[in-house]
Amino acid sequence: MSKNKEWYYIISIAFSYVVANFGGSFASGREVVEYFVRYGAKGFWGTWVSIFLFAYLGLVALDLARRWQAFDYHTFVVKLYEEFLPKPVASLGFWVFEVVYLVLCILILGIITAAGASLATEEWGLSYTASSLIMASAVLLVVGFGAEVIRAFNFTITWVLLLSAVVVLAVAFKPISGNSFQVVASGVGPEGVGWFMSSILYVAFSLIGVVMITSLAEPLTRRFASITAGVLGGAGLGVLILFEYFSAMAYYPEILNEVLPLWFVCSKTGSLAVRISYDLMLLGAILTTGIAVTFPLVKRFKLLLVKKYGAEKENFYGFITTLILMIIGLGISSFGLIPLVAGGLTMIAWAFMVVFLLPLLIFGTKVSFFKKEK
């Protein structure tokens, strides 16, 4: 493989890591407010805990996928569990993981649908149903083409998302930066170390992005490429977390009850360009996160259906799986964005921390750094 081609894969997979979390962890701003801003000035230290974990767990997961040639989450998780459990128990443990993962995916689909519906209602007066159907159709279209198209799509749309994010965050943050830094420096916020656990829970539910990138990691044939992609993706996520945290802190504690905190920050600027950029960013983020959530599941269940019924209708199986997931996510979204993030997401994050984050952190590290490659 040429160096240019290798770097294309490194950057596209790093970008996929960023955009996989964009809609479910950043675009509305609700998640950053719930898990960092809620803790005031101490939330700043939580952002750095999450940045380290994003980069470290990303590089470990990609390196393991390369070593094990495990490019679907079933193979990857079973291999990971076999590092500390007997094979029969590891296989049983996978089913626990899959149930938790499925619930997390459906919950995130509900969250991004609720975010998109809130924006469409506020900005354009579109009906909830119409905006949801448009998003679902776009996800169905891209997922239907498979991994190579998703890598190319993410490589392309990430530039749009990042450009929109730069416009939004730079223009919105500049006039409030002094106030923001002053609020953080004041030490305002609740006492205690709740910020630390909150930052870990944020990473736990966001590891859905790690599941996504291991499904795309087949072109990464060198350890250097795996580590670089993980670090770049983690760094990109870190920049977004910090910018959003400081932007929101300028309006602390008023912003804690906003459904779309980042839209609230943008609306304070009075700039049409900022509003349009934010709208583009949120819609793109919803699309990319919808793809990130559905693709690993589609890949997994399509293999099961092909094994049972044959490969003649392989594309149809993928379409039906994606459609079912989107319909369920649409139903979940009716609970509203704030309850879904504050209640549902926190609860499932605890479970995902046990079934995935801790095994990857402890036993993934053991394999990646202390076991020789065969």
GROMACS .gro file of C-alpha atoms in nm:
model
  374
    1MET     CA    1   0.000   0.000   0.000
    2SER     CA    2   0.132   0.345  -0.092
    3LYS     CA    3   0.192   0.602   0.184
    4ASN     CA    4  -0.071   0.834   0.038
    5LYS     CA    5  -0.329   0.556   0.042
    6GLU     CA    6  -0.236   0.461   0.398
    7TRP     CA    7  -0.274   0.821   0.515
    8TYR     CA    8  -0.612   0.841   0.341
    9TYR     CA    9  -0.729   0.543   0.547
   10ILE     CA   10  -0.575   0.680   0.867
   11ILE     CA   11  -0.748   1.017   0.826
   12SER     CA   12  -1.080   0.875   0.704
   13ILE     CA   13  -1.099   0.635   1.000
   14ALA     CA   14  -0.996   0.910   1.244
   15PHE     CA   15  -1.269   1.128   1.093
   16SER     CA   16  -1.514   0.838   1.121
   17TYR     CA   17  -1.431   0.822   1.494
   18VAL     CA   18  -1.510   1.192   1.530
   19VAL     CA   19  -1.831   1.195   1.329
   20ALA     CA   20  -1.955   0.870   1.487
   21ASN     CA   21  -1.985   1.064   1.812
   22PHE     CA   22  -2.079   1.400   1.662
   23GLY     CA   23  -2.456   1.365   1.675
   24GLY     CA   24  -2.491   1.159   1.991
   25SER     CA   25  -2.226   1.337   2.198
   26PHE     CA   26  -2.176   1.693   2.068
   27ALA     CA   27  -2.407   1.846   1.811
   28SER     CA   28  -2.696   1.943   2.038
   29GLY     CA   29  -2.464   2.043   2.322
   30ARG     CA   30  -2.699   1.866   2.564
   31GLU     CA   31  -2.453   1.585   2.637
   32VAL     CA   32  -2.159   1.817   2.711
   33VAL     CA   33  -2.381   2.023   2.940
   34GLU     CA   34  -2.513   1.715   3.121
   35TYR     CA   35  -2.177   1.547   3.179
   36PHE     CA   36  -1.932   1.840   3.212
   37VAL     CA   37  -2.094   2.184   3.238
   38ARG     CA   38  -2.328   2.064   3.515
   39TYR     CA   39  -2.018   2.035   3.737
   40GLY     CA   40  -1.913   2.394   3.673
   41ALA     CA   41  -1.540   2.469   3.685
   42LYS     CA   42  -1.454   2.113   3.787
   43GLY     CA   43  -1.604   1.994   3.460
   44PHE     CA   44  -1.293   2.136   3.290
   45TRP     CA   45  -1.082   1.860   3.446
   46GLY     CA   46  -1.342   1.607   3.338
   47THR     CA   47  -1.296   1.712   2.976
   48TRP     CA   48  -0.927   1.618   2.997
   49VAL     CA   49  -1.006   1.278   3.148
   50SER     CA   50  -1.239   1.208   2.856
   51ILE     CA   51  -0.990   1.333   2.595
   52PHE     CA   52  -0.722   1.097   2.725
   53LEU     CA   53  -0.962   0.800   2.729
   54PHE     CA   54  -1.096   0.874   2.380
   55ALA     CA   55  -0.746   0.878   2.228
   56TYR     CA   56  -0.611   0.586   2.429
   57LEU     CA   57  -0.908   0.351   2.387
   58GLY     CA   58  -0.931   0.441   2.018
   59LEU     CA   59  -0.571   0.343   1.946
   60VAL     CA   60  -0.596   0.024   2.156
   61ALA     CA   61  -0.917  -0.087   1.982
   62LEU     CA   62  -0.779  -0.025   1.632
   63ASP     CA   63  -0.457  -0.207   1.715
   64LEU     CA   64  -0.652  -0.507   1.848
   65ALA     CA   65  -0.877  -0.514   1.540
   66ARG     CA   66  -0.565  -0.520   1.321
   67ARG     CA   67  -0.392  -0.792   1.528
   68TRP     CA   68  -0.697  -1.015   1.551
   69GLN     CA   69  -0.833  -0.935   1.203
   70ALA     CA   70  -1.159  -0.870   1.386
   71PHE     CA   71  -1.362  -0.630   1.174
   72ASP     CA   72  -1.707  -0.704   1.309
   73TYR     CA   73  -1.799  -0.642   1.669
   74HIS     CA   74  -1.893  -1.007   1.738
   75THR     CA   75  -1.543  -1.132   1.658
   76PHE     CA   76  -1.381  -0.834   1.831
   77VAL     CA   77  -1.573  -0.862   2.158
   78VAL     CA   78  -1.541  -1.242   2.183
   79LYS     CA   79  -1.164  -1.214   2.128
   80LEU     CA   80  -1.146  -0.944   2.395
   81TYR     CA   81  -1.346  -1.150   2.645
   82GLU     CA   82  -1.131  -1.457   2.578
   83GLU     CA   83  -0.839  -1.264   2.727
   84PHE     CA   84  -0.989  -1.301   3.075
   85LEU     CA   85  -1.267  -1.562   3.042
   86PRO     CA   86  -1.277  -1.928   2.928
   87LYS     CA   87  -1.396  -1.956   2.566
   88PRO     CA   88  -1.747  -2.090   2.644
   89VAL     CA   89  -1.802  -1.814   2.901
   90ALA     CA   90  -1.664  -1.550   2.662
   91SER     CA   91  -1.919  -1.654   2.400
   92LEU     CA   92  -2.199  -1.626   2.656
   93GLY     CA   93  -2.061  -1.292   2.775
   94PHE     CA   94  -2.087  -1.159   2.422
   95TRP     CA   95  -2.465  -1.192   2.430
   96VAL     CA   96  -2.475  -0.968   2.737
   97PHE     CA   97  -2.262  -0.716   2.547
   98GLU     CA   98  -2.488  -0.736   2.243
   99VAL     CA   99  -2.805  -0.667   2.441
  100VAL     CA  100  -2.644  -0.364   2.610
  101TYR     CA  101  -2.500  -0.243   2.279
  102LEU     CA  102  -2.833  -0.279   2.101
  103VAL     CA  103  -3.014  -0.080   2.371
  104LEU     CA  104  -2.743   0.190   2.355
  105CYS     CA  105  -2.770   0.214   1.975
  106ILE     CA  106  -3.147   0.247   1.986
  107LEU     CA  107  -3.122   0.508   2.262
  108ILE     CA  108  -2.873   0.716   2.062
  109LEU     CA  109  -3.094   0.692   1.754
  110GLY     CA  110  -3.375   0.829   1.970
  111ILE     CA  111  -3.152   1.111   2.097
  112ILE     CA  112  -3.036   1.226   1.755
  113THR     CA  113  -3.390   1.205   1.618
  114ALA     CA  114  -3.517   1.417   1.908
  115ALA     CA  115  -3.237   1.670   1.847
  116GLY     CA  116  -3.316   1.691   1.476
  117ALA     CA  117  -3.689   1.724   1.538
  118SER     CA  118  -3.629   2.002   1.793
  119LEU     CA  119  -3.416   2.193   1.542
  120ALA     CA  120  -3.662   2.145   1.255
  121THR     CA  121  -3.949   2.271   1.469
  122GLU     CA  122  -3.756   2.574   1.600
  123GLU     CA  123  -3.593   2.683   1.274
  124TRP     CA  124  -3.809   2.580   0.980
  125GLY     CA  125  -4.147   2.482   1.117
  126LEU     CA  126  -4.120   2.132   0.969
  127SER     CA  127  -4.327   1.861   1.127
  128TYR     CA  128  -4.159   1.610   1.355
  129THR     CA  129  -4.257   1.322   1.125
  130ALA     CA  130  -4.130   1.485   0.805
  131SER     CA  131  -3.788   1.572   0.947
  132SER     CA  132  -3.748   1.224   1.095
  133LEU     CA  133  -3.837   1.054   0.766
  134ILE     CA  134  -3.584   1.264   0.575
  135MET     CA  135  -3.306   1.172   0.818
  136ALA     CA  136  -3.400   0.803   0.815
  137SER     CA  137  -3.400   0.795   0.434
  138ALA     CA  138  -3.053   0.950   0.415
  139VAL     CA  139  -2.912   0.698   0.664
  140LEU     CA  140  -3.073   0.410   0.475
  141LEU     CA  141  -2.918   0.530   0.150
  142VAL     CA  142  -2.559   0.560   0.276
  143VAL     CA  143  -2.556   0.246   0.493
  144GLY     CA  144  -2.688   0.046   0.199
  145PHE     CA  145  -2.366   0.103   0.003
  146GLY     CA  146  -2.135  -0.049   0.268
  147ALA     CA  147  -1.802   0.024   0.437
  148GLU     CA  148  -1.604   0.177   0.148
  149VAL     CA  149  -1.874   0.431   0.072
  150ILE     CA  150  -1.909   0.513   0.445
  151ARG     CA  151  -1.533   0.578   0.473
  152ALA     CA  152  -1.547   0.807   0.168
  153PHE     CA  153  -1.867   0.975   0.289
  154ASN     CA  154  -1.721   1.042   0.634
  155PHE     CA  155  -1.397   1.171   0.481
  156THR     CA  156  -1.599   1.420   0.275
  157ILE     CA  157  -1.871   1.529   0.515
  158THR     CA  158  -1.629   1.570   0.806
  159TRP     CA  159  -1.476   1.872   0.632
  160VAL     CA  160  -1.824   2.027   0.613
  161LEU     CA  161  -1.893   1.943   0.977
  162LEU     CA  162  -1.557   2.075   1.097
  163LEU     CA  163  -1.587   2.395   0.891
  164SER     CA  164  -1.936   2.451   1.030
  165ALA     CA  165  -1.809   2.379   1.381
  166VAL     CA  166  -1.522   2.627   1.340
  167VAL     CA  167  -1.762   2.900   1.223
  168VAL     CA  168  -2.010   2.826   1.499
  169LEU     CA  169  -1.764   2.791   1.784
  170ALA     CA  170  -1.521   3.065   1.677
  171VAL     CA  171  -1.784   3.331   1.607
  172ALA     CA  172  -2.006   3.234   1.900
  173PHE     CA  173  -1.718   3.192   2.144
  174LYS     CA  174  -1.510   3.501   2.063
  175PRO     CA  175  -1.736   3.764   2.227
  176ILE     CA  176  -1.803   3.547   2.533
  177SER     CA  177  -1.454   3.399   2.582
  178GLY     CA  178  -1.356   3.648   2.852
  179ASN     CA  179  -1.670   3.580   3.052
  180SER     CA  180  -1.631   3.205   2.999
  181PHE     CA  181  -1.274   3.194   3.128
  182GLN     CA  182  -1.373   3.415   3.420
  183VAL     CA  183  -1.657   3.180   3.518
  184VAL     CA  184  -1.430   2.873   3.500
  185ALA     CA  185  -1.152   3.049   3.694
  186SER     CA  186  -1.398   3.142   3.970
  187GLY     CA  187  -1.431   2.776   4.068
  188VAL     CA  188  -1.811   2.791   4.051
  189GLY     CA  189  -2.000   2.463   4.072
  190PRO     CA  190  -2.093   2.181   4.309
  191GLU     CA  191  -1.842   2.031   4.550
  192GLY     CA  192  -1.716   1.673   4.530
  193VAL     CA  193  -1.565   1.449   4.265
  194GLY     CA  194  -1.881   1.368   4.071
  195TRP     CA  195  -1.719   1.530   3.767
  196PHE     CA  196  -1.467   1.243   3.745
  197MET     CA  197  -1.723   0.963   3.724
  198SER     CA  198  -1.938   1.174   3.493
  199SER     CA  199  -1.651   1.210   3.243
  200ILE     CA  200  -1.598   0.832   3.241
  201LEU     CA  201  -1.970   0.770   3.183
  202TYR     CA  202  -1.959   1.017   2.893
  203VAL     CA  203  -1.677   0.818   2.734
  204ALA     CA  204  -1.856   0.489   2.806
  205PHE     CA  205  -2.163   0.565   2.595
  206SER     CA  206  -1.948   0.739   2.333
  207LEU     CA  207  -1.748   0.418   2.278
  208ILE     CA  208  -2.011   0.335   2.022
  209GLY     CA  209  -1.766   0.523   1.798
  210VAL     CA  210  -1.496   0.265   1.877
  211VAL     CA  211  -1.728  -0.015   1.769
  212MET     CA  212  -1.782   0.176   1.445
  213ILE     CA  213  -1.415   0.230   1.359
  214THR     CA  214  -1.315  -0.131   1.428
  215SER     CA  215  -1.574  -0.227   1.165
  216LEU     CA  216  -1.390  -0.002   0.916
  217ALA     CA  217  -1.032  -0.083   1.021
  218GLU     CA  218  -0.942  -0.354   0.769
  219PRO     CA  219  -0.717  -0.126   0.557
  220LEU     CA  220  -0.495  -0.045   0.861
  221THR     CA  221  -0.219  -0.302   0.814
  222ARG     CA  222   0.052  -0.143   1.033
  223ARG     CA  223   0.056  -0.072   1.406
  224PHE     CA  224   0.166   0.285   1.328
  225ALA     CA  225  -0.148   0.339   1.121
  226SER     CA  226  -0.378   0.202   1.393
  227ILE     CA  227  -0.223   0.411   1.669
  228THR     CA  228  -0.214   0.728   1.459
  229ALA     CA  229  -0.580   0.696   1.356
  230GLY     CA  230  -0.685   0.644   1.719
  231VAL     CA  231  -0.484   0.939   1.849
  232LEU     CA  232  -0.601   1.175   1.572
  233GLY     CA  233  -0.963   1.078   1.626
  234GLY     CA  234  -0.932   1.123   2.003
  235ALA     CA  235  -0.766   1.463   1.957
  236GLY     CA  236  -1.046   1.575   1.725
  237LEU     CA  237  -1.305   1.474   1.983
  238GLY     CA  238  -1.106   1.661   2.248
  239VAL     CA  239  -1.112   1.989   2.055
  240LEU     CA  240  -1.490   1.966   2.022
  241ILE     CA  241  -1.540   1.890   2.392
  242LEU     CA  242  -1.325   2.184   2.505
  243PHE     CA  243  -1.482   2.438   2.269
  244GLU     CA  244  -1.834   2.335   2.365
  245TYR     CA  245  -1.754   2.331   2.735
  246PHE     CA  246  -1.612   2.685   2.734
  247SER     CA  247  -1.893   2.816   2.511
  248ALA     CA  248  -2.156   2.678   2.746
  249MET     CA  249  -1.980   2.794   3.064
  250ALA     CA  250  -2.030   3.158   2.960
  251TYR     CA  251  -2.401   3.107   3.033
  252TYR     CA  252  -2.367   2.889   3.344
  253PRO     CA  253  -2.598   2.803   3.520
  254GLU     CA  254  -2.877   2.937   3.293
  255ILE     CA  255  -2.780   2.696   3.015
  256LEU     CA  256  -2.834   2.382   3.224
  257ASN     CA  257  -3.206   2.367   3.137
  258GLU     CA  258  -3.176   2.439   2.763
  259VAL     CA  259  -3.289   2.154   2.533
  260LEU     CA  260  -3.040   2.253   2.260
  261PRO     CA  261  -2.762   2.436   2.450
  262LEU     CA  262  -2.539   2.491   2.147
  263TRP     CA  263  -2.829   2.636   1.949
  264PHE     CA  264  -2.896   2.861   2.251
  265VAL     CA  265  -2.535   2.987   2.239
  266CYS     CA  266  -2.558   3.047   1.863
  267SER     CA  267  -2.887   3.235   1.893
  268LYS     CA  268  -2.720   3.480   2.133
  269THR     CA  269  -2.485   3.598   1.855
  270GLY     CA  270  -2.766   3.732   1.636
  271SER     CA  271  -2.568   3.612   1.331
  272LEU     CA  272  -2.753   3.442   1.045
  273ALA     CA  273  -2.427   3.280   0.924
  274VAL     CA  274  -2.374   3.121   1.264
  275ARG     CA  275  -2.732   2.993   1.274
  276ILE     CA  276  -2.705   2.842   0.924
  277SER     CA  277  -2.366   2.688   1.005
  278TYR     CA  278  -2.507   2.534   1.321
  279ASP     CA  279  -2.808   2.396   1.134
  280LEU     CA  280  -2.577   2.232   0.878
  281MET     CA  281  -2.355   2.097   1.153
  282LEU     CA  282  -2.641   1.945   1.350
  283LEU     CA  283  -2.804   1.786   1.045
  284GLY     CA  284  -2.472   1.645   0.923
  285ALA     CA  285  -2.396   1.518   1.272
  286ILE     CA  286  -2.732   1.345   1.298
  287LEU     CA  287  -2.672   1.176   0.963
  288THR     CA  288  -2.318   1.057   1.043
  289THR     CA  289  -2.413   0.934   1.390
  290GLY     CA  290  -2.714   0.753   1.248
  291ILE     CA  291  -2.476   0.576   1.011
  292ALA     CA  292  -2.228   0.500   1.290
  293VAL     CA  293  -2.500   0.350   1.508
  294THR     CA  294  -2.665   0.139   1.240
  295PHE     CA  295  -2.372   0.016   1.029
  296PRO     CA  296  -2.207  -0.224   1.280
  297LEU     CA  297  -2.548  -0.370   1.368
  298VAL     CA  298  -2.645  -0.403   1.002
  299LYS     CA  299  -2.313  -0.571   0.928
  300ARG     CA  300  -2.364  -0.811   1.220
  301PHE     CA  301  -2.727  -0.907   1.152
  302LYS     CA  302  -2.678  -0.923   0.776
  303LEU     CA  303  -2.411  -1.191   0.829
  304LEU     CA  304  -2.652  -1.390   1.047
  305LEU     CA  305  -2.934  -1.363   0.794
  306VAL     CA  306  -2.708  -1.454   0.501
  307LYS     CA  307  -2.584  -1.758   0.693
  308LYS     CA  308  -2.940  -1.872   0.756
  309TYR     CA  309  -3.121  -1.772   0.436
  310GLY     CA  310  -2.847  -1.734   0.175
  311ALA     CA  311  -2.680  -1.437   0.006
  312GLU     CA  312  -2.939  -1.376  -0.267
  313LYS     CA  313  -3.112  -1.098  -0.070
  314GLU     CA  314  -2.808  -0.963   0.118
  315ASN     CA  315  -2.880  -0.596   0.039
  316PHE     CA  316  -3.244  -0.640   0.131
  317TYR     CA  317  -3.146  -0.777   0.473
  318GLY     CA  318  -2.932  -0.469   0.533
  319PHE     CA  319  -3.215  -0.238   0.428
  320ILE     CA  320  -3.470  -0.406   0.654
  321THR     CA  321  -3.232  -0.407   0.954
  322THR     CA  322  -3.160  -0.035   0.911
  323LEU     CA  323  -3.529   0.045   0.865
  324ILE     CA  324  -3.630  -0.142   1.182
  325LEU     CA  325  -3.361   0.037   1.385
  326MET     CA  326  -3.470   0.379   1.257
  327ILE     CA  327  -3.837   0.308   1.334
  328ILE     CA  328  -3.756   0.202   1.691
  329GLY     CA  329  -3.534   0.508   1.736
  330LEU     CA  330  -3.820   0.727   1.615
  331GLY     CA  331  -4.045   0.583   1.884
  332ILE     CA  332  -3.784   0.633   2.158
  333SER     CA  333  -3.736   0.998   2.057
  334SER     CA  334  -4.090   1.080   2.173
  335PHE     CA  335  -3.963   1.086   2.535
  336GLY     CA  336  -3.773   1.412   2.463
  337LEU     CA  337  -3.406   1.506   2.450
  338ILE     CA  338  -3.338   1.605   2.814
  339PRO     CA  339  -3.490   1.291   2.976
  340LEU     CA  340  -3.316   1.065   2.722
  341VAL     CA  341  -2.973   1.217   2.792
  342ALA     CA  342  -3.003   1.266   3.168
  343GLY     CA  343  -3.182   0.941   3.249
  344GLY     CA  344  -3.160   0.678   2.978
  345LEU     CA  345  -2.809   0.754   2.856
  346THR     CA  346  -2.657   0.763   3.205
  347MET     CA  347  -2.816   0.431   3.300
  348ILE     CA  348  -2.697   0.248   2.989
  349ALA     CA  349  -2.352   0.412   3.016
  350TRP     CA  350  -2.296   0.231   3.348
  351ALA     CA  351  -2.373  -0.101   3.180
  352PHE     CA  352  -2.152  -0.027   2.877
  353MET     CA  353  -1.867   0.072   3.107
  354VAL     CA  354  -1.879  -0.277   3.261
  355VAL     CA  355  -1.921  -0.480   2.941
  356PHE     CA  356  -1.683  -0.283   2.716
  357LEU     CA  357  -1.488   0.013   2.857
  358LEU     CA  358  -1.321  -0.169   3.148
  359PRO     CA  359  -1.235  -0.488   2.950
  360LEU     CA  360  -1.090  -0.276   2.669
  361LEU     CA  361  -0.895  -0.054   2.909
  362ILE     CA  362  -0.751  -0.339   3.117
  363PHE     CA  363  -0.722  -0.643   2.892
  364GLY     CA  364  -0.697  -0.452   2.564
  365THR     CA  365  -0.393  -0.272   2.706
  366LYS     CA  366  -0.241  -0.605   2.807
  367VAL     CA  367  -0.267  -0.741   2.452
  368SER     CA  368  -0.172  -0.424   2.267
  369PHE     CA  369   0.133  -0.332   2.474
  370PHE     CA  370   0.251  -0.648   2.649
  371LYS     CA  371   0.183  -0.935   2.408
  372LYS     CA  372   0.404  -1.002   2.109
  373GLU     CA  373   0.235  -1.022   1.772
  374LYS     CA  374   0.229  -1.364   1.613
   0.00000   0.00000   0.00000
